[in-house]
Amino acid sequence: MSASTGDVGASRTADVMDHIMTTRAMRRFTDEPVDDAVVLECLRAAQQGPSGGNVQPQQYVVVTDPDVRSRIAHWYRRAFLRYEATLDTPTEFRSEEDRTSWERTRAASHHLAEHLAEVPVLVVFLQPIIPWGSADDDGPLDIGRLDASVYPAVQNFCLAARAHGLGTALTTVIRVHSEEVFAELGIPEGRYEIAALVPVGHPTGRFGVARRKPVEAVTHWNRFGDRRR
Ligand SMILES: Cc1cc2nc3c(=O)[nH]c(=O)nc-3n(C[C@H](O)[C@H](O)[C@H](O)COP(=O)(O)O)c2cc1C
């Protein structure tokens, strides 16, 4: 049976799981270029993401031109430095590992902010500003937020990039300077918001499994509070 009919076989399942488990924020890149065709293939994966009512609300702006990248990077840096200045440094950590991980993330995030212009590809994921939701005679119906229909595309993109050996990081801090970015990219005012800016490149480091809470600690079976350990 072929992959398209469902039976991918144990080794391919293992590959898919490996790619999912090792898709994490990569923020340091080499200057090796990324093929447009590969970016397009990753965007094809993004397009396959689910969306409410299959509205497929997202648009992508792929930035490869070094001058444009540098202008976007300028606004990213300003946004990030403002955000960084608001962050408290924790005085205590539960473990040395937690401290190291926190410090690494902090340093890597700062590095990305200082070097975004050098990342070969920046993909801006846009979501439209449109009426969303529903109502019946009893009032509004909460059917979930529109961005819930965009982030699956972002993650599919990152997973596909990982499968190509490319690093990505889902970032949102650029939203602080959305208007400036819209002007740089010719995005019509008042019609979109930025869901994410994803840098894409060949990572300098190796892909690894990121630290997370154990799944058993956050999984409830049949009734909230009933965990299996
Ligand atoms: C909604 C969202 C917004 C994020 N914004 C930023 C950002 O602006 N800049 C950044 O460097 N990382 C950003 N990140 C990346 C997170 O810091 C990262 O996913 C988290 O620390 C886990 O990293 P890891 O997978 O490498 O462990 C964001 C992630 C998410 C999901």
XYZ file of C-alpha atoms and ligand atoms in Angstrom:
260
model
C 0.000 0.000 0.000
C 1.350 3.444 -0.819
C 1.806 6.372 1.549
C -1.151 8.151 -0.002
C -3.471 5.303 0.995
C -2.433 5.378 4.608
C 0.079 2.618 5.362
C 3.402 4.413 5.528
C 5.258 1.550 7.152
C 7.201 1.516 10.405
C 10.380 3.170 9.187
C 8.591 6.063 7.529
C 6.446 6.521 10.630
C 9.672 6.688 12.629
C 11.007 9.351 10.225
C 7.851 11.428 10.554
C 7.963 11.138 14.357
C 11.646 12.039 14.387
C 10.970 15.172 12.342
C 8.093 16.198 14.581
C 10.071 15.577 17.767
C 13.076 17.541 16.511
C 11.214 20.516 15.046
C 12.111 23.230 17.518
C 13.113 26.866 17.453
C 16.368 27.165 15.463
C 17.765 30.685 15.585
C 21.321 30.418 14.299
C 21.852 29.885 10.587
C 24.654 29.527 8.082
C 24.645 31.813 5.036
C 23.947 28.868 2.696
C 21.056 29.874 0.424
C 17.699 28.115 0.414
C 16.098 27.152 -2.912
C 12.861 28.939 -3.773
C 11.494 25.544 -4.881
C 12.054 24.129 -1.401
C 10.331 27.126 0.175
C 7.400 26.577 -2.166
C 7.219 22.914 -1.249
C 7.130 23.822 2.445
C 4.373 26.333 1.692
C 2.474 23.564 -0.070
C 2.634 21.649 3.205
C 1.409 24.793 4.975
C -1.533 24.999 2.575
C -2.572 21.468 3.579
C -3.178 22.599 7.166
C -6.739 22.481 8.475
C -8.855 25.615 8.838
C -12.320 26.324 10.191
C -14.872 25.697 7.416
C -11.840 25.203 5.147
C -11.612 28.990 4.734
C -7.814 28.868 4.293
C -7.462 32.452 5.460
C -3.683 32.844 5.317
C -1.385 34.563 2.833
C 2.377 34.258 2.736
C 4.981 36.888 1.939
C 8.339 35.273 1.201
C 11.201 37.700 1.660
C 14.469 36.738 -0.022
C 15.722 40.122 -1.284
C 18.618 41.129 0.997
C 17.554 44.808 1.116
C 13.998 43.968 2.076
C 15.226 41.375 4.584
C 17.425 43.966 6.142
C 14.534 46.452 6.493
C 12.297 43.802 8.074
C 15.185 42.772 10.330
C 15.531 46.385 11.479
C 11.911 46.377 12.723
C 12.251 42.905 14.197
C 15.307 43.991 16.169
C 13.578 47.095 17.487
C 10.527 45.080 18.498
C 12.597 42.355 20.112
C 14.830 44.730 22.087
C 11.772 46.514 23.455
C 10.229 43.187 24.411
C 13.485 41.868 25.854
C 13.750 44.929 28.102
C 10.405 44.003 29.681
C 11.522 40.489 30.618
C 12.483 39.677 34.190
C 15.369 37.341 34.836
C 14.096 34.579 37.118
C 15.934 34.592 40.441
C 15.497 30.852 40.950
C 15.361 27.831 38.687
C 14.074 24.364 39.579
C 17.264 22.806 38.247
C 20.567 23.661 36.644
C 19.135 22.237 33.413
C 16.257 24.722 33.588
C 18.723 27.559 34.094
C 20.871 26.477 31.145
C 17.842 26.063 28.928
C 16.480 29.504 29.875
C 19.852 31.154 29.294
C 20.276 29.402 25.943
C 16.865 30.487 24.727
C 17.519 34.047 25.852
C 20.898 34.168 24.092
C 19.588 32.513 20.930
C 16.586 34.854 20.745
C 18.890 37.852 21.105
C 21.218 36.416 18.459
C 18.315 36.018 16.027
C 17.240 39.615 16.650
C 20.757 40.855 15.877
C 21.229 38.645 12.801
C 17.806 38.304 11.186
C 18.941 40.221 8.093
C 21.442 37.442 7.341
C 18.845 34.648 7.396
C 18.305 33.657 3.734
C 14.493 33.519 3.822
C 11.874 35.202 5.993
C 8.290 34.062 5.605
C 5.564 36.352 6.897
C 2.288 34.555 7.576
C -0.654 36.927 7.268
C -4.182 36.479 8.481
C -6.956 38.662 7.145
C -9.020 40.965 9.324
C -12.450 39.596 8.512
C -15.634 39.042 10.449
C -15.332 35.655 12.089
C -17.682 33.673 14.267
C -21.337 33.003 14.077
C -24.584 33.752 15.816
C -28.024 32.265 16.098
C -31.228 33.514 17.670
C -29.753 32.850 21.124
C -26.702 35.025 20.527
C -23.075 34.734 19.417
C -21.569 31.281 18.949
C -17.959 30.845 19.999
C -16.558 28.655 17.247
C -12.904 29.425 17.955
C -10.578 32.180 16.826
C -9.482 32.830 13.266
C -5.809 32.432 14.143
C -6.579 28.827 15.075
C -6.937 28.384 11.310
C -3.536 29.894 10.535
C -1.117 28.358 13.024
C -1.597 24.793 11.740
C -0.232 26.111 8.423
C 2.721 27.692 10.205
C 3.579 24.464 12.002
C 3.160 22.391 8.817
C 5.596 24.777 7.159
C 8.130 24.339 9.966
C 7.761 20.548 9.854
C 8.249 20.431 6.096
C 11.303 22.666 6.423
C 12.678 20.317 9.089
C 12.210 17.391 6.696
C 14.429 19.324 4.253
C 17.050 19.854 6.958
C 16.097 23.523 7.317
C 15.729 25.303 10.624
C 12.844 27.628 11.458
C 11.486 29.529 14.431
C 7.900 30.653 14.848
C 8.165 34.277 15.956
C 5.543 36.934 16.632
C 7.336 39.856 18.278
C 7.444 41.692 14.935
C 3.744 42.444 15.527
C 4.940 45.360 17.685
C 5.932 47.049 14.400
C 3.276 45.566 12.102
C 2.445 48.870 10.443
C 6.047 49.507 9.478
C 6.357 45.971 8.089
C 3.155 46.388 6.078
C 4.616 49.562 4.554
C 7.932 47.822 3.721
C 6.148 44.879 2.080
C 3.319 46.767 0.369
C 0.684 44.985 2.427
C -2.583 46.938 2.278
C -3.299 48.711 5.547
C -6.102 47.543 7.794
C -6.687 44.277 5.960
C -4.248 41.865 7.583
C -2.425 41.090 10.762
C 0.830 39.221 11.122
C 0.325 35.717 12.480
C 4.021 34.860 12.406
C 7.369 35.684 10.929
C 9.384 32.536 10.294
C 13.105 32.742 9.474
C 14.292 29.818 7.360
C 17.833 28.645 6.815
C 20.396 25.933 7.250
C 20.989 25.699 10.985
C 24.474 25.914 12.448
C 23.524 23.478 15.205
C 22.047 19.996 15.161
C 18.369 19.219 15.435
C 17.510 17.754 18.819
C 14.495 16.989 20.943
C 13.518 20.082 22.960
C 12.777 19.880 26.676
C 9.095 19.733 27.478
C 6.865 18.829 30.410
C 6.239 15.067 30.491
C 3.087 14.339 28.513
C 1.713 12.179 31.346
C 1.736 15.228 33.636
C -0.638 17.156 31.390
C -2.850 14.351 30.059
C -6.170 13.529 31.716
C -8.057 10.362 30.918
C -11.833 10.575 30.777
C -11.999 13.089 33.622
C -9.848 16.117 34.371
C -7.443 15.184 37.156
C -7.272 11.475 36.280
C -3.715 11.011 35.071
C -1.813 7.813 34.207
C 1.833 7.852 35.238
C 3.247 32.139 19.547
C 4.759 32.087 19.603
C 5.479 33.263 19.527
C 6.880 33.236 19.548
N 7.578 34.400 19.362
C 8.930 34.367 19.315
C 9.668 35.537 19.003
O 9.106 36.604 18.747
N 11.015 35.456 18.955
C 11.679 34.283 19.194
O 12.918 34.276 19.130
N 11.006 33.148 19.470
C 9.652 33.155 19.524
N 8.950 31.992 19.746
C 9.684 30.737 19.899
C 9.592 30.205 21.319
O 10.454 30.928 22.151
C 9.966 28.719 21.275
O 9.004 28.042 20.512
C 10.017 28.099 22.657
O 10.984 28.732 23.458
C 10.367 26.628 22.573
O 11.585 26.482 21.891
P 12.185 25.024 21.609
O 11.186 24.313 20.740
O 13.485 25.227 20.919
O 12.319 24.364 22.969
C 7.561 32.000 19.714
C 6.828 30.811 19.758
C 5.443 30.845 19.679
C 4.671 29.546 19.667
